[in-house]
Tab-separated table of C-alpha atoms in Angstrom:
chain	number	residue	atom	x	y	z
A	1	MET	CA	97.352	397.194	-4.369
A	2	SER	CA	97.344	395.537	-7.761
A	3	ILE	CA	96.406	391.961	-8.185
A	4	GLN	CA	97.892	389.825	-10.935
A	5	THR	CA	95.047	388.560	-13.029
A	6	THR	CA	94.811	386.640	-16.241
A	7	THR	CA	91.735	386.551	-18.528
A	8	THR	CA	91.743	383.733	-20.971
A	9	THR	CA	89.309	382.861	-23.743
A	10	ASP	CA	89.834	380.709	-26.813
A	11	ARG	CA	90.481	384.007	-28.781
A	12	ILE	CA	92.254	386.356	-26.272
A	13	ILE	CA	94.743	386.080	-23.385
A	14	HIS	CA	95.010	389.259	-21.259
A	15	LYS	CA	97.485	389.063	-18.405
A	16	THR	CA	97.862	391.992	-15.890
A	17	ILE	CA	101.490	392.429	-14.767
A	18	LEU	CA	102.062	393.555	-11.204
A	19	GLY	CA	104.558	396.468	-11.083
A	20	SER	CA	105.986	398.199	-8.114
A	21	ARG	CA	102.774	398.026	-6.001
A	22	ARG	CA	103.898	394.903	-4.235
A	23	THR	CA	103.517	394.360	-0.518
A	24	SER	CA	107.274	394.189	0.023
A	25	ASN	CA	107.671	397.639	-1.510
A	26	TYR	CA	104.947	399.077	0.724
A	27	PHE	CA	106.716	397.480	3.785
A	28	TRP	CA	110.236	398.752	2.976
A	29	ALA	CA	109.042	402.254	2.081
A	30	SER	CA	107.182	402.511	5.419
A	31	VAL	CA	110.205	401.022	7.481
A	32	ILE	CA	112.736	403.341	5.720
A	33	ALA	CA	110.396	406.369	6.220
A	34	MET	CA	110.019	405.634	9.964
A	35	GLY	CA	113.715	404.942	10.535
A	36	GLY	CA	114.725	407.997	8.529
A	37	THR	CA	112.353	410.192	10.551
A	38	GLY	CA	113.790	408.884	13.784
A	39	PHE	CA	117.412	409.543	12.687
A	40	LEU	CA	116.523	413.047	11.463
A	41	LEU	CA	114.640	413.885	14.657
A	42	SER	CA	117.649	412.590	16.698
A	43	GLY	CA	119.975	414.784	14.832
A	44	ILE	CA	117.743	417.806	15.246
A	45	SER	CA	117.251	417.028	18.977
A	46	SER	CA	121.021	416.796	19.391
A	47	TYR	CA	121.368	420.312	17.869
A	48	THR	CA	118.445	422.054	19.664
A	49	GLN	CA	118.796	420.176	22.922
A	50	ILE	CA	115.038	419.726	22.786
A	51	ASN	CA	113.854	416.054	22.881
A	52	LEU	CA	111.725	415.349	19.890
A	53	LEU	CA	111.495	411.609	20.396
A	54	PRO	CA	109.198	410.154	23.054
A	55	PHE	CA	111.031	406.808	23.360
A	56	ALA	CA	114.647	408.046	23.545
A	57	ASP	CA	116.756	411.036	24.736
A	58	PRO	CA	118.932	412.120	21.816
A	59	THR	CA	119.734	415.364	23.553
A	60	GLN	CA	122.580	413.408	25.252
A	61	LEU	CA	124.293	413.058	21.849
A	62	ILE	CA	127.073	415.496	20.993
A	63	PHE	CA	126.026	417.354	17.870
A	64	LEU	CA	129.453	417.153	16.215
A	65	PRO	CA	129.867	414.401	14.962
A	66	GLN	CA	127.110	412.020	16.159
A	67	GLY	CA	124.073	414.393	15.815
A	68	LEU	CA	125.243	415.607	12.393
A	69	VAL	CA	125.797	412.137	11.121
A	70	MET	CA	122.360	410.966	12.341
A	71	GLY	CA	120.737	413.945	10.688
A	72	LEU	CA	122.503	413.135	7.390
A	73	TYR	CA	121.541	409.459	7.622
A	74	GLY	CA	117.917	410.460	8.326
A	75	SER	CA	117.846	412.866	5.357
A	76	ALA	CA	119.258	410.143	3.083
A	77	ALA	CA	116.669	407.587	4.362
A	78	LEU	CA	113.829	410.034	3.845
A	79	LEU	CA	114.964	410.680	0.292
A	80	LEU	CA	115.101	406.930	-0.471
A	81	ALA	CA	111.584	406.540	1.143
A	82	LEU	CA	110.227	409.369	-1.021
A	83	TYR	CA	111.698	407.690	-4.060
A	84	LEU	CA	110.099	404.359	-3.117
A	85	TRP	CA	106.748	406.026	-2.481
A	86	LEU	CA	106.857	407.806	-5.891
A	87	VAL	CA	107.738	404.550	-7.678
A	88	ILE	CA	104.708	402.910	-5.931
A	89	LEU	CA	102.419	405.813	-6.775
A	90	TRP	CA	103.510	405.747	-10.466
A	91	ASP	CA	103.244	401.849	-10.469
A	92	VAL	CA	106.505	401.572	-12.456
A	93	GLY	CA	106.653	398.238	-14.255
A	94	GLY	CA	102.942	397.532	-14.007
A	95	GLY	CA	100.956	396.880	-17.172
A	96	TYR	CA	99.592	394.049	-19.211
A	97	ASN	CA	100.305	391.488	-21.946
A	98	GLU	CA	97.535	390.821	-24.464
A	99	PHE	CA	97.548	388.231	-27.130
A	100	SER	CA	94.589	388.261	-29.548
A	101	LYS	CA	93.695	385.773	-32.259
A	102	GLU	CA	90.838	388.011	-33.402
A	103	THR	CA	93.128	390.965	-34.456
A	104	GLY	CA	96.242	388.836	-34.885
A	105	LYS	CA	98.144	391.217	-32.665
A	106	ILE	CA	100.220	391.025	-29.515
A	107	GLN	CA	100.366	394.098	-27.317
A	108	ILE	CA	102.692	394.510	-24.380
A	109	PHE	CA	102.279	397.623	-22.240
A	110	ARG	CA	104.237	398.823	-19.143
A	111	TRP	CA	104.181	401.980	-17.079
A	112	GLY	CA	107.529	403.762	-16.715
A	113	PHE	CA	108.845	406.755	-14.951
A	114	PRO	CA	107.164	410.149	-15.749
A	115	GLY	CA	108.399	411.878	-18.896
A	116	LYS	CA	107.968	411.498	-22.608
A	117	ASN	CA	108.450	407.682	-22.417
A	118	ARG	CA	106.078	407.162	-19.448
A	119	GLN	CA	104.067	404.587	-21.390
A	120	VAL	CA	106.120	401.739	-22.854
A	121	GLU	CA	104.164	399.906	-25.487
A	122	PHE	CA	105.080	397.251	-27.886
A	123	THR	CA	102.889	395.770	-30.638
A	124	CYS	CA	103.535	393.094	-33.147
A	125	GLN	CA	101.696	390.469	-35.260
A	126	THR	CA	101.204	386.950	-33.956
A	127	GLU	CA	102.797	385.553	-37.112
A	128	ASP	CA	106.090	387.345	-36.239
A	129	VAL	CA	106.516	385.110	-33.220
A	130	GLN	CA	109.109	382.342	-33.629
A	131	SER	CA	108.811	380.742	-30.199
A	132	VAL	CA	108.146	381.234	-26.480
A	133	ARG	CA	111.374	380.884	-24.510
A	134	VAL	CA	111.636	379.973	-20.856
A	135	ASP	CA	114.720	381.383	-19.143
A	136	ILE	CA	115.763	379.575	-15.921
A	137	GLN	CA	118.916	380.515	-14.069
A	138	GLU	CA	119.429	379.150	-10.521
A	139	GLY	CA	122.022	380.204	-8.029
A	140	PHE	CA	122.754	383.267	-5.884
A	141	ASN	CA	120.617	385.555	-8.107
A	142	PRO	CA	118.018	383.312	-9.631
A	143	ARG	CA	116.102	384.344	-12.722
A	144	ARG	CA	112.893	382.720	-14.121
A	145	ALA	CA	111.343	384.558	-17.012
A	146	LEU	CA	109.224	384.086	-20.176
A	147	TYR	CA	110.395	385.730	-23.434
A	148	LEU	CA	108.618	386.055	-26.717
A	149	ARG	CA	111.261	385.299	-29.408
A	150	LEU	CA	110.453	387.030	-32.725
A	151	LYS	CA	111.544	385.928	-36.085
A	152	ASP	CA	113.935	388.914	-36.297
A	153	ARG	CA	115.805	387.386	-33.319
A	154	ARG	CA	114.455	389.955	-30.747
A	155	GLU	CA	113.364	388.694	-27.380
A	156	ILE	CA	110.506	390.520	-25.540
A	157	PRO	CA	110.213	389.861	-21.746
A	158	LEU	CA	106.798	388.898	-20.620
A	159	THR	CA	107.102	388.344	-16.884
A	160	ARG	CA	107.393	390.819	-14.033
A	161	VAL	CA	110.699	391.896	-12.625
A	162	GLY	CA	111.566	391.103	-9.058
A	163	GLN	CA	111.082	387.880	-7.187
A	164	PRO	CA	111.164	384.755	-9.490
A	165	MET	CA	107.886	382.966	-9.913
A	166	PRO	CA	107.546	379.229	-9.059
A	167	LEU	CA	108.919	376.892	-11.745
A	168	SER	CA	105.640	375.090	-12.162
A	169	GLU	CA	103.761	378.337	-12.764
A	170	LEU	CA	106.390	379.501	-15.186
A	171	GLU	CA	106.108	376.224	-17.135
A	172	ASN	CA	102.338	376.314	-17.226
A	173	GLN	CA	102.317	379.873	-18.443
A	174	GLY	CA	104.846	379.154	-21.152
A	175	ALA	CA	103.079	376.006	-22.334
A	176	GLU	CA	99.701	377.794	-22.386
A	177	LEU	CA	101.041	380.743	-24.359
A	178	ALA	CA	102.942	378.506	-26.842
A	179	LYS	CA	99.804	376.398	-27.434
A	180	PHE	CA	97.717	379.524	-27.830
A	181	LEU	CA	100.164	381.108	-30.385
A	182	GLN	CA	100.838	377.694	-31.946
A	183	VAL	CA	104.680	378.087	-31.574
A	184	PRO	CA	107.271	375.889	-29.935
A	185	LEU	CA	108.288	376.261	-26.325
A	186	GLU	CA	112.058	376.513	-25.838
A	187	GLY	CA	114.297	376.329	-22.815
A	188	LEU	CA	112.882	373.471	-20.794
């Protein structure tokens, strides 16, 4: 499991970004795999009239429609679990942000899905940065994120996707980065 770390010196900030290898993803992938296996075995037991589950007796189910539907639900759940385990294995969204005064460069790296764009990398000069922007949106679907606003008006996300980080941590990270890059902090 990845741990989110930050290495800070007076010349370099290197922040590791936690991707899909979160505890919640491991939990849900496991739960869905177990549930899907149970449903699929119930459907198979209903068809073959051989009890494949030690804690229940699905041979009492009529195959059409209950057994068939349970088998289909089980298959769908196992496909979803496979997808979740592959995303965890590939660590989609994981990577790092590196800000260096020594080289004058900012490097943002993330892992994506396998293919020609598996490695997503963005590099720019520190003098191209206009500001650090804090985006806070409360409500039903809260969003708390840090963005690097460049002089050409592009905004590059710096925080991980998923559960929003605490407001105090977001403010501290934004202020630290703005001070390091010597640019204004916007959005507070």
